[in-house]
Short mmCIF file of C-alpha atoms in Angstrom, two decimals:
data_model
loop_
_atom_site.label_atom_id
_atom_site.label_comp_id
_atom_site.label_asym_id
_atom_site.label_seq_id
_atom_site.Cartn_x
_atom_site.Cartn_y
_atom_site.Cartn_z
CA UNK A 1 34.06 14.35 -19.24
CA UNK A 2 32.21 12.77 -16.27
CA UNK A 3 29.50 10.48 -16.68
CA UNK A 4 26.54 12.32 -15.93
CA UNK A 5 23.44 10.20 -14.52
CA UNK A 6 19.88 10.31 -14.25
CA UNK A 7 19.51 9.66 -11.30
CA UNK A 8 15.35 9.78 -11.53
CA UNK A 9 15.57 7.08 -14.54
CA UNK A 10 18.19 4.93 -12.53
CA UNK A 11 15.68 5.00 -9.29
CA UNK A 12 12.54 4.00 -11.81
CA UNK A 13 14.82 1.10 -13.09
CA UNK A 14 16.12 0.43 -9.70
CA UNK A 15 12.39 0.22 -8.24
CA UNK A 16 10.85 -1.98 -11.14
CA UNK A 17 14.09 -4.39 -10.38
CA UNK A 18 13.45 -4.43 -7.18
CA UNK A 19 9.41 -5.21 -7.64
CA UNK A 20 10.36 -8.11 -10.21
CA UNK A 21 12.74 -9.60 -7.34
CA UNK A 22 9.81 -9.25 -5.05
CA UNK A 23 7.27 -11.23 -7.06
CA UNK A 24 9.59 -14.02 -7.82
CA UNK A 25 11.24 -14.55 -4.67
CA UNK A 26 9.48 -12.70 -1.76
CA UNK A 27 10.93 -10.51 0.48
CA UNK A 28 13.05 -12.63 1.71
CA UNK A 29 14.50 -13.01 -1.64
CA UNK A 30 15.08 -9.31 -1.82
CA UNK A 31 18.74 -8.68 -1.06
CA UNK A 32 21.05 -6.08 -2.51
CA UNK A 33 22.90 -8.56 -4.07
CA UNK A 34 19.65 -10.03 -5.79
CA UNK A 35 18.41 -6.72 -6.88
CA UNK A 36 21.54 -5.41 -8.22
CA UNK A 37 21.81 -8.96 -10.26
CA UNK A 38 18.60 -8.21 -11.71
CA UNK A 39 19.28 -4.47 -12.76
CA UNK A 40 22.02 -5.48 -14.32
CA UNK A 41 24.66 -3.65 -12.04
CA UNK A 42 27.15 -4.11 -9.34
CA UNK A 43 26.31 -4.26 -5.74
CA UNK A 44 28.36 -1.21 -4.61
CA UNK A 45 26.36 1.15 -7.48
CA UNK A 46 23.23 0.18 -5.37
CA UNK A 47 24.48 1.84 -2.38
CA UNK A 48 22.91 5.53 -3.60
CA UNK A 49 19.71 3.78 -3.06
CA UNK A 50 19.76 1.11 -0.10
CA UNK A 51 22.96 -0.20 1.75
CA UNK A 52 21.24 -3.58 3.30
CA UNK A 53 17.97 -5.24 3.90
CA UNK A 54 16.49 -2.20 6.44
CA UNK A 55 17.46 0.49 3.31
CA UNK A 56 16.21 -1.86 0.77
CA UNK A 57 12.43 -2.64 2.38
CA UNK A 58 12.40 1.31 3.05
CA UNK A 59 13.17 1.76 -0.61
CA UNK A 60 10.41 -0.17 -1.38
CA UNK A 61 7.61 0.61 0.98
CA UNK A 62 8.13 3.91 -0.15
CA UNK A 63 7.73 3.07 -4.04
CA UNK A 64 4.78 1.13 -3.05
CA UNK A 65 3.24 4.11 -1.62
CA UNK A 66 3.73 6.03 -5.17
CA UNK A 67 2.11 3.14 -6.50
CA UNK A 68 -0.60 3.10 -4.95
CA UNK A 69 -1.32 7.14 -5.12
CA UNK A 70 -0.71 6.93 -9.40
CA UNK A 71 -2.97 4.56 -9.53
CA UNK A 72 -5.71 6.05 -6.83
CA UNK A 73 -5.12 9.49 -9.35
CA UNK A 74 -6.06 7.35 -12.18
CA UNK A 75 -9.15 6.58 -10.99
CA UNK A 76 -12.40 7.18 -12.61
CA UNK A 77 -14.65 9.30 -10.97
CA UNK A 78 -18.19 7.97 -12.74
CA UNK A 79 -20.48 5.02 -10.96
CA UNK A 80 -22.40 5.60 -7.47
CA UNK A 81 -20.77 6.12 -3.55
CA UNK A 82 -20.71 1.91 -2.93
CA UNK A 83 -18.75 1.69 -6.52
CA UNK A 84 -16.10 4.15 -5.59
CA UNK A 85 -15.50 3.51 -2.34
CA UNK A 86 -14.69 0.08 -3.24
CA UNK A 87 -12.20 1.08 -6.05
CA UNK A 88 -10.51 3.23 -3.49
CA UNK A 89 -10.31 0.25 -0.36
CA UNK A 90 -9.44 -2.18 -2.94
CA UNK A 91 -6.26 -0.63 -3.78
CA UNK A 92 -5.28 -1.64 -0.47
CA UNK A 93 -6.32 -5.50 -0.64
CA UNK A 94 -4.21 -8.04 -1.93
CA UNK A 95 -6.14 -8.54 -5.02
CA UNK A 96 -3.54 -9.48 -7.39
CA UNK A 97 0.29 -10.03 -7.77
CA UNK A 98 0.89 -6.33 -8.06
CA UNK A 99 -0.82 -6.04 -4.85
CA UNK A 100 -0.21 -8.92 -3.04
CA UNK A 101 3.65 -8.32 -3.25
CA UNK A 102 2.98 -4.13 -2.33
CA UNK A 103 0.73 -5.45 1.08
CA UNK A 104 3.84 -8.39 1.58
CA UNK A 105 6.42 -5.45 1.51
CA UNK A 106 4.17 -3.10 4.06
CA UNK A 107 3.96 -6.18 6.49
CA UNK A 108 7.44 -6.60 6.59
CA UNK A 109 7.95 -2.48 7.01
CA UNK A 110 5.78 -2.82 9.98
CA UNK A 111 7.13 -5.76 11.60
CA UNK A 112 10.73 -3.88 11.12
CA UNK A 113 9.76 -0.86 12.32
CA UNK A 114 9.42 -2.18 15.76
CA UNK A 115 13.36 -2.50 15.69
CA UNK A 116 14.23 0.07 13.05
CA UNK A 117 14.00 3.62 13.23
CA UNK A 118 14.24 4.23 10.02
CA UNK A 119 11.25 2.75 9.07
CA UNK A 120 9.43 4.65 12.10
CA UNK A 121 7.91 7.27 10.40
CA UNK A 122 6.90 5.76 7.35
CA UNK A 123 4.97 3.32 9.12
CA UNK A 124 3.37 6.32 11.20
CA UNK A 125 2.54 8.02 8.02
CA UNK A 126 1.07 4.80 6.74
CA UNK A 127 -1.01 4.59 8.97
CA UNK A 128 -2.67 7.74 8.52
CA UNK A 129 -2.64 7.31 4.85
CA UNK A 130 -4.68 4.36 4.96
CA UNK A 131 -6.77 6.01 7.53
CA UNK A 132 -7.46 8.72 5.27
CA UNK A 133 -8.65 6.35 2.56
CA UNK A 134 -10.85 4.75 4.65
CA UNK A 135 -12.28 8.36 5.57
CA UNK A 136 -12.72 8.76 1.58
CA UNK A 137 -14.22 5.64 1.03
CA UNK A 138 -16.80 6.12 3.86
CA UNK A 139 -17.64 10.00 2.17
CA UNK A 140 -18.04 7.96 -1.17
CA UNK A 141 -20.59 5.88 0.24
CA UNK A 142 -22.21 8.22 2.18
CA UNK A 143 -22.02 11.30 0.27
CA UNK A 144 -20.36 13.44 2.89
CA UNK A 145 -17.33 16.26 2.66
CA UNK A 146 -13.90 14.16 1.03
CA UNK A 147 -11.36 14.62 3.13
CA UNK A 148 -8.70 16.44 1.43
CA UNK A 149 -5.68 15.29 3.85
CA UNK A 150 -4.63 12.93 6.30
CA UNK A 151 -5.10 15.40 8.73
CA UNK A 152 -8.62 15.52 8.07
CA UNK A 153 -11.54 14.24 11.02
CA UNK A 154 -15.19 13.77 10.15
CA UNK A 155 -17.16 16.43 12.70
CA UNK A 156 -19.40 13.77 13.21
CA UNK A 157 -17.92 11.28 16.36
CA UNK A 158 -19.97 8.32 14.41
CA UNK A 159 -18.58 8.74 10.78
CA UNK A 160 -14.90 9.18 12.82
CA UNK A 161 -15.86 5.41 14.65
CA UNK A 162 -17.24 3.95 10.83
CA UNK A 163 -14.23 4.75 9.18
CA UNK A 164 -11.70 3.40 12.31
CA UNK A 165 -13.70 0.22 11.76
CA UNK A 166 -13.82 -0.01 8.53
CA UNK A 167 -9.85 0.60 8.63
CA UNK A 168 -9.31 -2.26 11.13
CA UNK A 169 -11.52 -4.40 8.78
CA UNK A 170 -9.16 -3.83 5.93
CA UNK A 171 -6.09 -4.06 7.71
CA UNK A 172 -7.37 -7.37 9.14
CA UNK A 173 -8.61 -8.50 5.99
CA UNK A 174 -5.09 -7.83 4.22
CA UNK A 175 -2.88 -9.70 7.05
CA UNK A 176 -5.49 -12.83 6.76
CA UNK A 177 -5.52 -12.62 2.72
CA UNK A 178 -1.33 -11.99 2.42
CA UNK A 179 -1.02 -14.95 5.06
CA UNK A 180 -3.71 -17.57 4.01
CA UNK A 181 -4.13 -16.89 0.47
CA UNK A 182 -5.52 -20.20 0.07
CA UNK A 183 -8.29 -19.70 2.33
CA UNK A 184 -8.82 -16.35 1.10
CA UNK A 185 -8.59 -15.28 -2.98
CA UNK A 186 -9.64 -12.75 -4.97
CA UNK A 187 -13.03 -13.10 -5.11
CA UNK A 188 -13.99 -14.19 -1.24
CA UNK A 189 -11.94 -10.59 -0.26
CA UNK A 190 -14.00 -8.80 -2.69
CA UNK A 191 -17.14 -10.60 -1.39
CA UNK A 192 -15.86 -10.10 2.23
CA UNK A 193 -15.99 -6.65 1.20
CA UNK A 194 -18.77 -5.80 -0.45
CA UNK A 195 -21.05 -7.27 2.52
CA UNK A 196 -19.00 -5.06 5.06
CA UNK A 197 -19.66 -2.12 2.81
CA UNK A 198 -23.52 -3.05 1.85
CA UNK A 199 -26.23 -1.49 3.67
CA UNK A 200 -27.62 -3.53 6.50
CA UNK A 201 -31.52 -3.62 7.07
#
């Protein structure tokens, strides 16, 4: 009889190879050949899943996004608007090597989207997935409607501005952290944080 294979288990092991590559050796260090060493299989059994370097950060960036989403629905929902609003933005800071090697992997999506399409439309929908978080975090602290999609607008023109700015703040405060980690750790981006977020007199 044929071999019949999970193909749901073989993705979960493929992804948690591919993760373990990623924190060792970079991106960089993320081939097909390197993942497929680490998995334990051959190359050409990989090619279900990625084909080259394009599939394979697509592969990723996409795990990355489940990632983040399990562990945003594992979220408690006790403590006040400033304390859950940061739980939700710091899922998207580089905070620790779980996160530092997600934000490395959406960098590099981004910078290849510019030259490959199939990466297009995940960074599109990136985009408005962080955008919505920043809309969530913003409701948190200021106890208005939660958005409930990333289609979702504030119908207040200054709430809509707040959370675009607090977006480019976090965006800009992930590139600096991923790309001068020794200027920035842990605990300045969580200060750098917490002041954005803190009401100003």
């Amino acid at each position: 009889m044929p071999k019949i294979v999970d193909h749901d288990a073989r993705r979960a092991e493929i992804v948690a190879a591919v993760w373990r590559v990623i924190e060792r050796a970079g991106m960089d260090g993320a081939t097909v050949r390197s993942v497929a060493a680490e998995a334990g299989v051959s190359p050409g059994s990989l090619r279900y899943y990625f084909s080259d370097q394009g599939e394979l950060v697509l592969f990723a960036a996409e795990a990355m996004t489940q990632r983040v989403v399990h562990r945003l629905e594992a979220h408690p929902t006790d403590g006040d608007g400033l304390v859950r609003a940061i739980r939700v933005l710091e899922e998207m800071l580089p905070l620790d090597e779980d996160r530092r090697a997600e934000a490395s992997v959406w960098l590099e999506a981004i910078v290849r989207a510019r030259f490959d399409e199939r990466l297009a439309a995940l960074k599109t929908a990136g985009w408005f997935g962080s955008r919505y978080l920043c809309r969530l975090a913003w409701a948190h602290l200021h106890d208005l409607d939660r958005p409930n999609s990333p289609a979702f607008t504030f119908d207040s023109s200054a709430d809509e501005r707040a959370a675009a700015e607090l977006h480019t703040f976090i965006d800009g405060l992930t590139l600096q952290a991923v790309t001068h980690p020794e200027q920035l750790a842990a605990d300045e981006v969580r200060r750098l944080l917490h002041t954005y977020l803190e009401p100003r007199p």
